[in-house]
């Protein structure tokens, strides 16, 4: 398991070095319909920050329709939701559509 994670992190790091995400790029992620966001997402901390951090890989898409399919709306989830993420200068990632089993999802 550790080796797999290491290899995946290495691959994304290398891809992101040659495939820069432009600042301001809109990405979307459907949450599956059953994810409740932590309180830190809604309520600012003592420094005025809100949000949360994902410690693993986070699959996103540039196609909001794909994100809606994964939002939980289709299966009548209790908390259907789409996260809108706007990339900044420190974000890194890579388009893996050409490597994906589902290239039409624009991951």
Tab-separated table of N, CA, C and O in Angstrom:
chain	number	residue	atom	x	y	z
A	1	UNK	N	0.827	-1.197	0.000
A	1	UNK	CA	0.000	0.000	0.000
A	1	UNK	C	0.867	1.254	0.000
A	1	UNK	O	0.624	2.168	-0.775
A	2	UNK	N	1.857	1.322	0.847
A	2	UNK	CA	2.721	2.504	0.929
A	2	UNK	C	3.449	2.740	-0.388
A	2	UNK	O	3.598	3.888	-0.830
A	3	UNK	N	3.899	1.668	-1.036
A	3	UNK	CA	4.589	1.801	-2.308
A	3	UNK	C	3.658	2.343	-3.381
A	3	UNK	O	4.038	3.207	-4.182
A	4	UNK	N	2.423	1.869	-3.396
A	4	UNK	CA	1.435	2.349	-4.373
A	4	UNK	C	1.199	3.841	-4.209
A	4	UNK	O	1.189	4.594	-5.191
A	5	UNK	N	1.005	4.278	-2.979
A	5	UNK	CA	0.793	5.707	-2.714
A	5	UNK	C	2.016	6.512	-3.148
A	5	UNK	O	1.888	7.554	-3.790
A	6	UNK	N	3.210	6.023	-2.828
A	6	UNK	CA	4.438	6.715	-3.205
A	6	UNK	C	4.522	6.878	-4.719
A	6	UNK	O	4.832	7.959	-5.230
A	7	UNK	N	4.229	5.813	-5.464
A	7	UNK	CA	4.313	5.846	-6.920
A	7	UNK	C	3.272	6.813	-7.492
A	7	UNK	O	3.559	7.582	-8.413
A	8	UNK	N	2.049	6.806	-6.942
A	8	UNK	CA	1.010	7.715	-7.422
A	8	UNK	C	1.370	9.178	-7.139
A	8	UNK	O	1.189	10.043	-8.003
A	9	UNK	N	1.863	9.452	-5.960
A	9	UNK	CA	2.285	10.820	-5.622
A	9	UNK	C	3.414	11.258	-6.546
A	9	UNK	O	3.413	12.383	-7.065
A	10	UNK	N	4.353	10.383	-6.789
A	10	UNK	CA	5.464	10.686	-7.681
A	10	UNK	C	4.962	10.983	-9.093
A	10	UNK	O	5.401	11.947	-9.728
A	11	UNK	N	4.020	10.186	-9.580
A	11	UNK	CA	3.480	10.388	-10.929
A	11	UNK	C	2.750	11.726	-11.040
A	11	UNK	O	2.957	12.475	-11.999
A	12	UNK	N	1.900	12.039	-10.074
A	12	UNK	CA	1.164	13.310	-10.117
A	12	UNK	C	2.129	14.479	-9.994
A	12	UNK	O	1.980	15.496	-10.674
A	13	UNK	N	3.151	14.355	-9.153
A	13	UNK	CA	4.150	15.426	-9.016
A	13	UNK	C	4.866	15.678	-10.338
A	13	UNK	O	5.068	16.825	-10.739
A	14	UNK	N	5.231	14.607	-11.012
A	14	UNK	CA	5.930	14.753	-12.294
A	14	UNK	C	5.008	15.333	-13.354
A	14	UNK	O	5.412	16.195	-14.138
A	15	UNK	N	3.767	14.858	-13.398
A	15	UNK	CA	2.806	15.406	-14.359
A	15	UNK	C	2.535	16.879	-14.090
A	15	UNK	O	2.462	17.686	-15.015
A	16	UNK	N	2.399	17.219	-12.817
A	16	UNK	CA	2.087	18.616	-12.489
A	16	UNK	C	3.259	19.551	-12.787
A	16	UNK	O	3.061	20.745	-12.984
A	17	UNK	N	4.458	19.020	-12.827
A	17	UNK	CA	5.625	19.847	-13.151
A	17	UNK	C	5.603	20.292	-14.611
A	17	UNK	O	6.104	21.368	-14.946
A	18	UNK	N	5.027	19.487	-15.477
A	18	UNK	CA	4.989	19.825	-16.905
A	18	UNK	C	3.600	20.288	-17.352
A	18	UNK	O	3.427	20.732	-18.474
A	19	UNK	N	2.628	20.190	-16.477
A	19	UNK	CA	1.248	20.537	-16.805
A	19	UNK	C	0.721	21.462	-15.715
A	19	UNK	O	0.021	21.045	-14.803
A	20	UNK	N	1.100	22.714	-15.780
A	20	UNK	CA	0.704	23.670	-14.738
A	20	UNK	C	-0.783	23.961	-14.800
A	20	UNK	O	-1.344	24.170	-15.869
A	21	UNK	N	-1.423	23.956	-13.631
A	21	UNK	CA	-2.826	24.359	-13.548
A	21	UNK	C	-2.864	25.885	-13.556
A	21	UNK	O	-2.199	26.519	-12.744
A	22	UNK	N	-3.620	26.473	-14.458
A	22	UNK	CA	-3.686	27.938	-14.459
A	22	UNK	C	-4.438	28.454	-13.233
A	22	UNK	O	-5.429	27.855	-12.818
A	23	UNK	N	-3.947	29.513	-12.644
A	23	UNK	CA	-4.652	30.126	-11.516
A	23	UNK	C	-6.024	30.572	-12.002
A	23	UNK	O	-6.169	31.084	-13.106
A	24	UNK	N	-7.029	30.331	-11.186
A	24	UNK	CA	-8.387	30.710	-11.544
A	24	UNK	C	-9.182	29.625	-12.252
A	24	UNK	O	-10.343	29.819	-12.574
A	25	UNK	N	-8.564	28.454	-12.490
A	25	UNK	CA	-9.270	27.344	-13.125
A	25	UNK	C	-10.357	26.828	-12.189
A	25	UNK	O	-10.104	26.599	-11.007
A	26	UNK	N	-11.571	26.675	-12.696
A	26	UNK	CA	-12.670	26.146	-11.889
A	26	UNK	C	-12.722	24.631	-12.004
A	26	UNK	O	-12.791	24.086	-13.105
A	27	UNK	N	-12.674	23.975	-10.860
A	27	UNK	CA	-12.799	22.524	-10.783
A	27	UNK	C	-14.002	22.199	-9.915
A	27	UNK	O	-14.368	22.970	-9.033
A	28	UNK	N	-14.594	21.033	-10.149
A	28	UNK	CA	-15.785	20.635	-9.408
A	28	UNK	C	-15.627	19.215	-8.891
A	28	UNK	O	-14.956	18.396	-9.501
A	29	UNK	N	-16.266	18.954	-7.753
A	29	UNK	CA	-16.261	17.612	-7.169
A	29	UNK	C	-17.616	17.338	-6.543
A	29	UNK	O	-18.078	18.086	-5.675
A	30	UNK	N	-18.249	16.261	-6.977
A	30	UNK	CA	-19.476	15.806	-6.342
A	30	UNK	C	-19.118	15.038	-5.090
A	30	UNK	O	-18.164	14.248	-5.080
A	31	UNK	N	-19.841	15.260	-4.000
A	31	UNK	CA	-19.480	14.659	-2.709
A	31	UNK	C	-20.202	13.346	-2.414
A	31	UNK	O	-20.017	12.778	-1.352
A	32	UNK	N	-21.038	12.882	-3.313
A	32	UNK	CA	-21.665	11.576	-3.129
A	32	UNK	C	-23.015	11.594	-2.444
A	32	UNK	O	-23.710	10.590	-2.390
A	33	UNK	N	-23.386	12.705	-1.870
A	33	UNK	CA	-24.705	12.822	-1.269
A	33	UNK	C	-24.807	12.438	0.188
A	33	UNK	O	-25.876	12.526	0.785
A	34	UNK	N	-23.691	12.020	0.792
A	34	UNK	CA	-23.760	11.613	2.194
A	34	UNK	C	-22.621	12.189	3.037
A	34	UNK	O	-22.395	11.787	4.160
A	35	UNK	N	-21.920	13.165	2.490
A	35	UNK	CA	-20.799	13.767	3.215
A	35	UNK	C	-21.240	15.063	3.886
A	35	UNK	O	-21.683	15.983	3.220
A	36	UNK	N	-21.116	15.101	5.184
A	36	UNK	CA	-21.397	16.336	5.912
A	36	UNK	C	-20.083	17.075	6.102
A	36	UNK	O	-19.105	16.505	6.578
A	37	UNK	N	-20.063	18.325	5.705
A	37	UNK	CA	-18.837	19.103	5.823
A	37	UNK	C	-18.549	19.445	7.279
A	37	UNK	O	-19.470	19.662	8.070
A	38	UNK	N	-17.263	19.499	7.643
A	38	UNK	CA	-16.914	19.837	9.028
A	38	UNK	C	-17.315	21.269	9.371
A	38	UNK	O	-17.483	22.113	8.495
A	39	UNK	N	-17.438	21.549	10.634
A	39	UNK	CA	-17.801	22.895	11.099
A	39	UNK	C	-16.805	23.937	10.594
A	39	UNK	O	-17.177	25.068	10.314
A	40	UNK	N	-15.541	23.535	10.437
A	40	UNK	CA	-14.505	24.466	9.972
A	40	UNK	C	-14.758	24.956	8.548
A	40	UNK	O	-14.173	25.930	8.115
A	41	UNK	N	-15.630	24.265	7.827
A	41	UNK	CA	-15.962	24.696	6.467
A	41	UNK	C	-16.892	25.903	6.490
A	41	UNK	O	-16.897	26.705	5.573
A	42	UNK	N	-17.674	26.017	7.547
A	42	UNK	CA	-18.694	27.068	7.629
A	42	UNK	C	-18.335	28.199	8.585
A	42	UNK	O	-18.753	29.328	8.403
A	43	UNK	N	-17.575	27.867	9.617
A	43	UNK	CA	-17.295	28.837	10.670
A	43	UNK	C	-15.807	29.186	10.678
A	43	UNK	O	-14.956	28.302	10.776
A	44	UNK	N	-15.511	30.467	10.588
A	44	UNK	CA	-14.117	30.924	10.552
A	44	UNK	C	-13.414	30.648	11.873
A	44	UNK	O	-14.018	30.745	12.946
A	45	UNK	N	-12.132	30.302	11.770
A	45	UNK	CA	-11.331	30.120	12.981
A	45	UNK	C	-10.847	31.485	13.476
A	45	UNK	O	-11.226	32.526	12.936
A	46	UNK	N	-9.961	31.497	14.485
A	46	UNK	CA	-9.500	32.752	15.081
A	46	UNK	C	-8.706	33.621	14.104
A	46	UNK	O	-8.541	34.810	14.321
A	47	UNK	N	-8.229	33.022	13.011
A	47	UNK	CA	-7.497	33.792	12.001
A	47	UNK	C	-8.368	34.125	10.788
A	47	UNK	O	-7.875	34.617	9.784
A	48	UNK	N	-9.663	33.813	10.868
A	48	UNK	CA	-10.591	34.145	9.797
A	48	UNK	C	-10.633	33.157	8.648
A	48	UNK	O	-11.204	33.438	7.600
A	49	UNK	N	-10.024	31.987	8.822
A	49	UNK	CA	-9.974	30.989	7.750
A	49	UNK	C	-11.157	30.027	7.840
A	49	UNK	O	-11.574	29.645	8.928
A	50	UNK	N	-11.650	29.632	6.682
A	50	UNK	CA	-12.678	28.598	6.600
A	50	UNK	C	-12.240	27.582	5.561
A	50	UNK	O	-11.436	27.871	4.694
A	51	UNK	N	-12.786	26.371	5.651
A	51	UNK	CA	-12.463	25.328	4.683
A	51	UNK	C	-12.014	24.062	5.369
A	51	UNK	O	-12.176	23.887	6.577
A	52	UNK	N	-11.464	23.177	4.590
A	52	UNK	CA	-10.916	21.937	5.123
A	52	UNK	C	-9.817	21.454	4.197
A	52	UNK	O	-9.673	21.943	3.086
A	53	UNK	N	-9.033	20.506	4.663
A	53	UNK	CA	-7.941	19.976	3.864
A	53	UNK	C	-8.196	18.496	3.606
A	53	UNK	O	-8.575	17.755	4.512
A	54	UNK	N	-7.996	18.114	2.377
A	54	UNK	CA	-8.086	16.708	2.004
A	54	UNK	C	-6.661	16.168	2.018
A	54	UNK	O	-5.785	16.710	1.348
A	55	UNK	N	-6.417	15.130	2.789
A	55	UNK	CA	-5.047	14.612	2.928
A	55	UNK	C	-4.688	13.573	1.883
A	55	UNK	O	-3.558	13.122	1.817
A	56	UNK	N	-5.637	13.177	1.051
A	56	UNK	CA	-5.360	12.190	0.007
A	56	UNK	C	-5.585	12.789	-1.366
A	56	UNK	O	-5.704	14.003	-1.529
A	57	UNK	N	-5.639	11.936	-2.347
A	57	UNK	CA	-5.929	12.382	-3.700
A	57	UNK	C	-7.369	12.851	-3.774
A	57	UNK	O	-8.260	12.282	-3.146
A	58	UNK	N	-7.611	13.878	-4.547
A	58	UNK	CA	-8.952	14.428	-4.704
A	58	UNK	C	-9.251	14.506	-6.191
A	58	UNK	O	-8.646	15.293	-6.918
A	59	UNK	N	-10.148	13.661	-6.635
A	59	UNK	CA	-10.530	13.667	-8.036
A	59	UNK	C	-11.515	14.802	-8.283
A	59	UNK	O	-12.499	14.950	-7.568
A	60	UNK	N	-11.212	15.619	-9.270
A	60	UNK	CA	-12.083	16.729	-9.635
A	60	UNK	C	-12.287	16.698	-11.144
A	60	UNK	O	-11.620	15.946	-11.861
A	61	UNK	N	-13.180	17.523	-11.617
A	61	UNK	CA	-13.446	17.626	-13.045
A	61	UNK	C	-13.674	19.081	-13.413
A	61	UNK	O	-14.078	19.880	-12.576
A	62	UNK	N	-13.410	19.390	-14.666
A	62	UNK	CA	-13.720	20.721	-15.164
A	62	UNK	C	-15.154	20.783	-15.684
A	62	UNK	O	-15.649	21.849	-16.011
A	63	UNK	N	-15.826	19.642	-15.721
A	63	UNK	CA	-17.187	19.538	-16.238
A	63	UNK	C	-18.187	19.453	-15.082
A	63	UNK	O	-18.292	18.432	-14.409
A	64	UNK	N	-18.939	20.518	-14.855
A	64	UNK	CA	-19.869	20.545	-13.725
A	64	UNK	C	-20.951	19.476	-13.845
A	64	UNK	O	-21.428	18.950	-12.838
A	65	UNK	N	-21.320	19.102	-15.054
A	65	UNK	CA	-22.341	18.057	-15.244
A	65	UNK	C	-21.862	16.716	-14.690
A	65	UNK	O	-22.640	15.960	-14.118
A	66	UNK	N	-20.586	16.419	-14.867
A	66	UNK	CA	-20.019	15.189	-14.308
A	66	UNK	C	-20.070	15.246	-12.785
A	66	UNK	O	-20.457	14.280	-12.125
A	67	UNK	N	-19.702	16.385	-12.210
A	67	UNK	CA	-19.731	16.544	-10.755
A	67	UNK	C	-21.152	16.379	-10.217
A	67	UNK	O	-21.356	15.778	-9.163
A	68	UNK	N	-22.129	16.898	-10.925
A	68	UNK	CA	-23.524	16.755	-10.494
A	68	UNK	C	-23.927	15.284	-10.471
A	68	UNK	O	-24.626	14.841	-9.558
A	69	UNK	N	-23.447	14.500	-11.438
A	69	UNK	CA	-23.741	13.065	-11.443
A	69	UNK	C	-23.219	12.379	-10.181
A	69	UNK	O	-23.812	11.422	-9.696
A	70	UNK	N	-22.100	12.868	-9.656
A	70	UNK	CA	-21.496	12.290	-8.460
A	70	UNK	C	-21.914	13.002	-7.171
A	70	UNK	O	-21.444	12.666	-6.092
A	71	UNK	N	-22.797	13.974	-7.269
A	71	UNK	CA	-23.167	14.795	-6.115
A	71	UNK	C	-24.108	14.110	-5.140
A	71	UNK	O	-24.255	14.534	-4.007
A	72	UNK	N	-24.790	13.066	-5.587
A	72	UNK	CA	-25.797	12.412	-4.758
A	72	UNK	C	-27.209	12.758	-5.178
A	72	UNK	O	-28.169	12.192	-4.681
A	73	UNK	N	-27.353	13.688	-6.110
A	73	UNK	CA	-28.681	14.074	-6.588
A	73	UNK	C	-29.373	12.884	-7.249
A	73	UNK	O	-30.547	12.611	-6.990
A	74	UNK	N	-28.636	12.163	-8.074
A	74	UNK	CA	-29.207	11.052	-8.834
A	74	UNK	C	-29.753	9.968	-7.909
A	74	UNK	O	-30.819	9.416	-8.154
A	75	UNK	N	-29.038	9.680	-6.818
A	75	UNK	CA	-29.483	8.623	-5.896
A	75	UNK	C	-30.268	9.167	-4.701
A	75	UNK	O	-30.438	8.489	-3.702
A	76	UNK	N	-30.726	10.426	-4.829
A	76	UNK	CA	-31.497	11.069	-3.757
A	76	UNK	C	-30.769	11.024	-2.419
A	76	UNK	O	-31.347	10.678	-1.389
A	77	UNK	N	-29.492	11.391	-2.432
A	77	UNK	CA	-28.700	11.422	-1.207
A	77	UNK	C	-29.222	12.454	-0.225
A	77	UNK	O	-29.912	13.404	-0.594
A	78	UNK	N	-28.913	12.244	1.028
A	78	UNK	CA	-29.381	13.146	2.083
A	78	UNK	C	-28.743	14.534	1.981
A	78	UNK	O	-29.364	15.531	2.331
A	79	UNK	N	-27.502	14.600	1.504
A	79	UNK	CA	-26.776	15.877	1.425
A	79	UNK	C	-26.093	16.035	0.061
A	79	UNK	O	-24.869	16.147	-0.024
A	80	UNK	N	-26.851	16.060	-1.039
A	80	UNK	CA	-26.199	16.202	-2.340
A	80	UNK	C	-25.484	17.546	-2.439
A	80	UNK	O	-26.017	18.567	-2.024
A	81	UNK	N	-24.262	17.503	-2.951
A	81	UNK	CA	-23.463	18.719	-2.957
A	81	UNK	C	-22.385	18.641	-4.028
A	81	UNK	O	-21.844	17.568	-4.299
A	82	UNK	N	-22.072	19.788	-4.632
A	82	UNK	CA	-20.941	19.917	-5.545
A	82	UNK	C	-20.026	20.990	-4.972
A	82	UNK	O	-20.468	22.100	-4.675
A	83	UNK	N	-18.759	20.646	-4.788
A	83	UNK	CA	-17.771	21.624	-4.348
A	83	UNK	C	-17.198	22.313	-5.576
A	83	UNK	O	-16.882	21.666	-6.575
A	84	UNK	N	-17.083	23.621	-5.523
A	84	UNK	CA	-16.444	24.409	-6.574
A	84	UNK	C	-15.098	24.842	-6.019
A	84	UNK	O	-15.024	25.499	-4.986
A	85	UNK	N	-14.042	24.467	-6.721
A	85	UNK	CA	-12.687	24.754	-6.275
A	85	UNK	C	-12.021	25.620	-7.345
A	85	UNK	O	-11.998	25.252	-8.516
A	86	UNK	N	-11.514	26.759	-6.944
A	86	UNK	CA	-10.804	27.641	-7.871
A	86	UNK	C	-9.320	27.535	-7.539
A	86	UNK	O	-8.913	27.784	-6.411
A	87	UNK	N	-8.537	27.154	-8.535
A	87	UNK	CA	-7.114	26.938	-8.292
A	87	UNK	C	-6.385	28.254	-8.067
A	87	UNK	O	-6.772	29.296	-8.587
A	88	UNK	N	-5.336	28.164	-7.271
A	88	UNK	CA	-4.478	29.306	-6.987
A	88	UNK	C	-3.057	29.000	-7.405
A	88	UNK	O	-2.780	27.962	-8.015
A	89	UNK	N	-2.161	29.861	-7.047
A	89	UNK	CA	-0.775	29.714	-7.485
A	89	UNK	C	-0.031	28.569	-6.794
A	89	UNK	O	0.996	28.126	-7.287
A	90	UNK	N	-0.532	28.079	-5.653
A	90	UNK	CA	0.181	27.004	-4.951
A	90	UNK	C	-0.434	25.620	-5.183
A	90	UNK	O	0.100	24.624	-4.720
A	91	UNK	N	-1.565	25.564	-5.894
A	91	UNK	CA	-2.217	24.281	-6.123
A	91	UNK	C	-1.456	23.473	-7.159
A	91	UNK	O	-0.897	24.019	-8.101
A	92	UNK	N	-1.453	22.172	-6.945
A	92	UNK	CA	-0.829	21.327	-7.947
A	92	UNK	C	-1.712	20.124	-8.206
A	92	UNK	O	-2.446	19.648	-7.348
A	93	UNK	N	-1.625	19.667	-9.390
A	93	UNK	CA	-2.409	18.535	-9.826
A	93	UNK	C	-2.112	18.323	-11.293
A	93	UNK	O	-1.248	18.979	-11.867
A	94	UNK	N	-2.838	17.404	-11.889
A	94	UNK	CA	-2.607	17.115	-13.289
A	94	UNK	C	-3.874	16.579	-13.920
A	94	UNK	O	-4.660	15.893	-13.263
A	95	UNK	N	-4.066	16.895	-15.168
A	95	UNK	CA	-5.178	16.333	-15.925
A	95	UNK	C	-4.793	14.899	-16.285
A	95	UNK	O	-3.771	14.667	-16.941
A	96	UNK	N	-5.596	13.947	-15.846
A	96	UNK	CA	-5.285	12.541	-16.127
A	96	UNK	C	-6.306	11.926	-17.083
A	96	UNK	O	-6.430	10.711	-17.161
A	97	UNK	N	-7.022	12.758	-17.825
A	97	UNK	CA	-8.069	12.271	-18.732
A	97	UNK	C	-7.529	11.212	-19.698
A	97	UNK	O	-8.194	10.203	-19.946
A	98	UNK	N	-6.332	11.423	-20.223
A	98	UNK	CA	-5.764	10.460	-21.171
A	98	UNK	C	-5.408	9.129	-20.521
A	98	UNK	O	-5.297	8.109	-21.204
A	99	UNK	N	-5.247	9.114	-19.201
A	99	UNK	CA	-4.893	7.889	-18.480
A	99	UNK	C	-6.092	7.259	-17.792
A	99	UNK	O	-6.006	6.148	-17.284
A	100	UNK	N	-7.187	7.971	-17.773
A	100	UNK	CA	-8.371	7.566	-17.013
A	100	UNK	C	-9.168	6.480	-17.734
A	100	UNK	O	-9.222	6.437	-18.958
A	101	UNK	N	-9.814	5.659	-16.936
A	101	UNK	CA	-10.745	4.675	-17.475
A	101	UNK	C	-11.988	5.396	-18.013
A	101	UNK	O	-12.717	4.848	-18.815
A	102	UNK	N	-12.221	6.625	-17.552
A	102	UNK	CA	-13.373	7.413	-17.958
A	102	UNK	C	-12.909	8.768	-18.481
A	102	UNK	O	-13.148	9.804	-17.831
A	103	UNK	N	-12.265	8.843	-19.637
A	103	UNK	CA	-11.709	10.105	-20.129
A	103	UNK	C	-12.760	11.188	-20.345
A	103	UNK	O	-12.465	12.373	-20.247
A	104	UNK	N	-14.002	10.812	-20.595
A	104	UNK	CA	-15.075	11.791	-20.804
A	104	UNK	C	-15.384	12.565	-19.529
A	104	UNK	O	-16.062	13.597	-19.583
A	105	UNK	N	-14.898	12.106	-18.382
A	105	UNK	CA	-15.140	12.804	-17.119
A	105	UNK	C	-14.184	13.976	-16.900
A	105	UNK	O	-14.312	14.699	-15.928
A	106	UNK	N	-13.220	14.147	-17.763
A	106	UNK	CA	-12.281	15.285	-17.716
A	106	UNK	C	-11.666	15.453	-16.328
A	106	UNK	O	-11.687	16.520	-15.749
A	107	UNK	N	-11.068	14.371	-15.787
A	107	UNK	CA	-10.444	14.426	-14.456
A	107	UNK	C	-9.134	15.188	-14.493
A	107	UNK	O	-8.353	15.055	-15.379
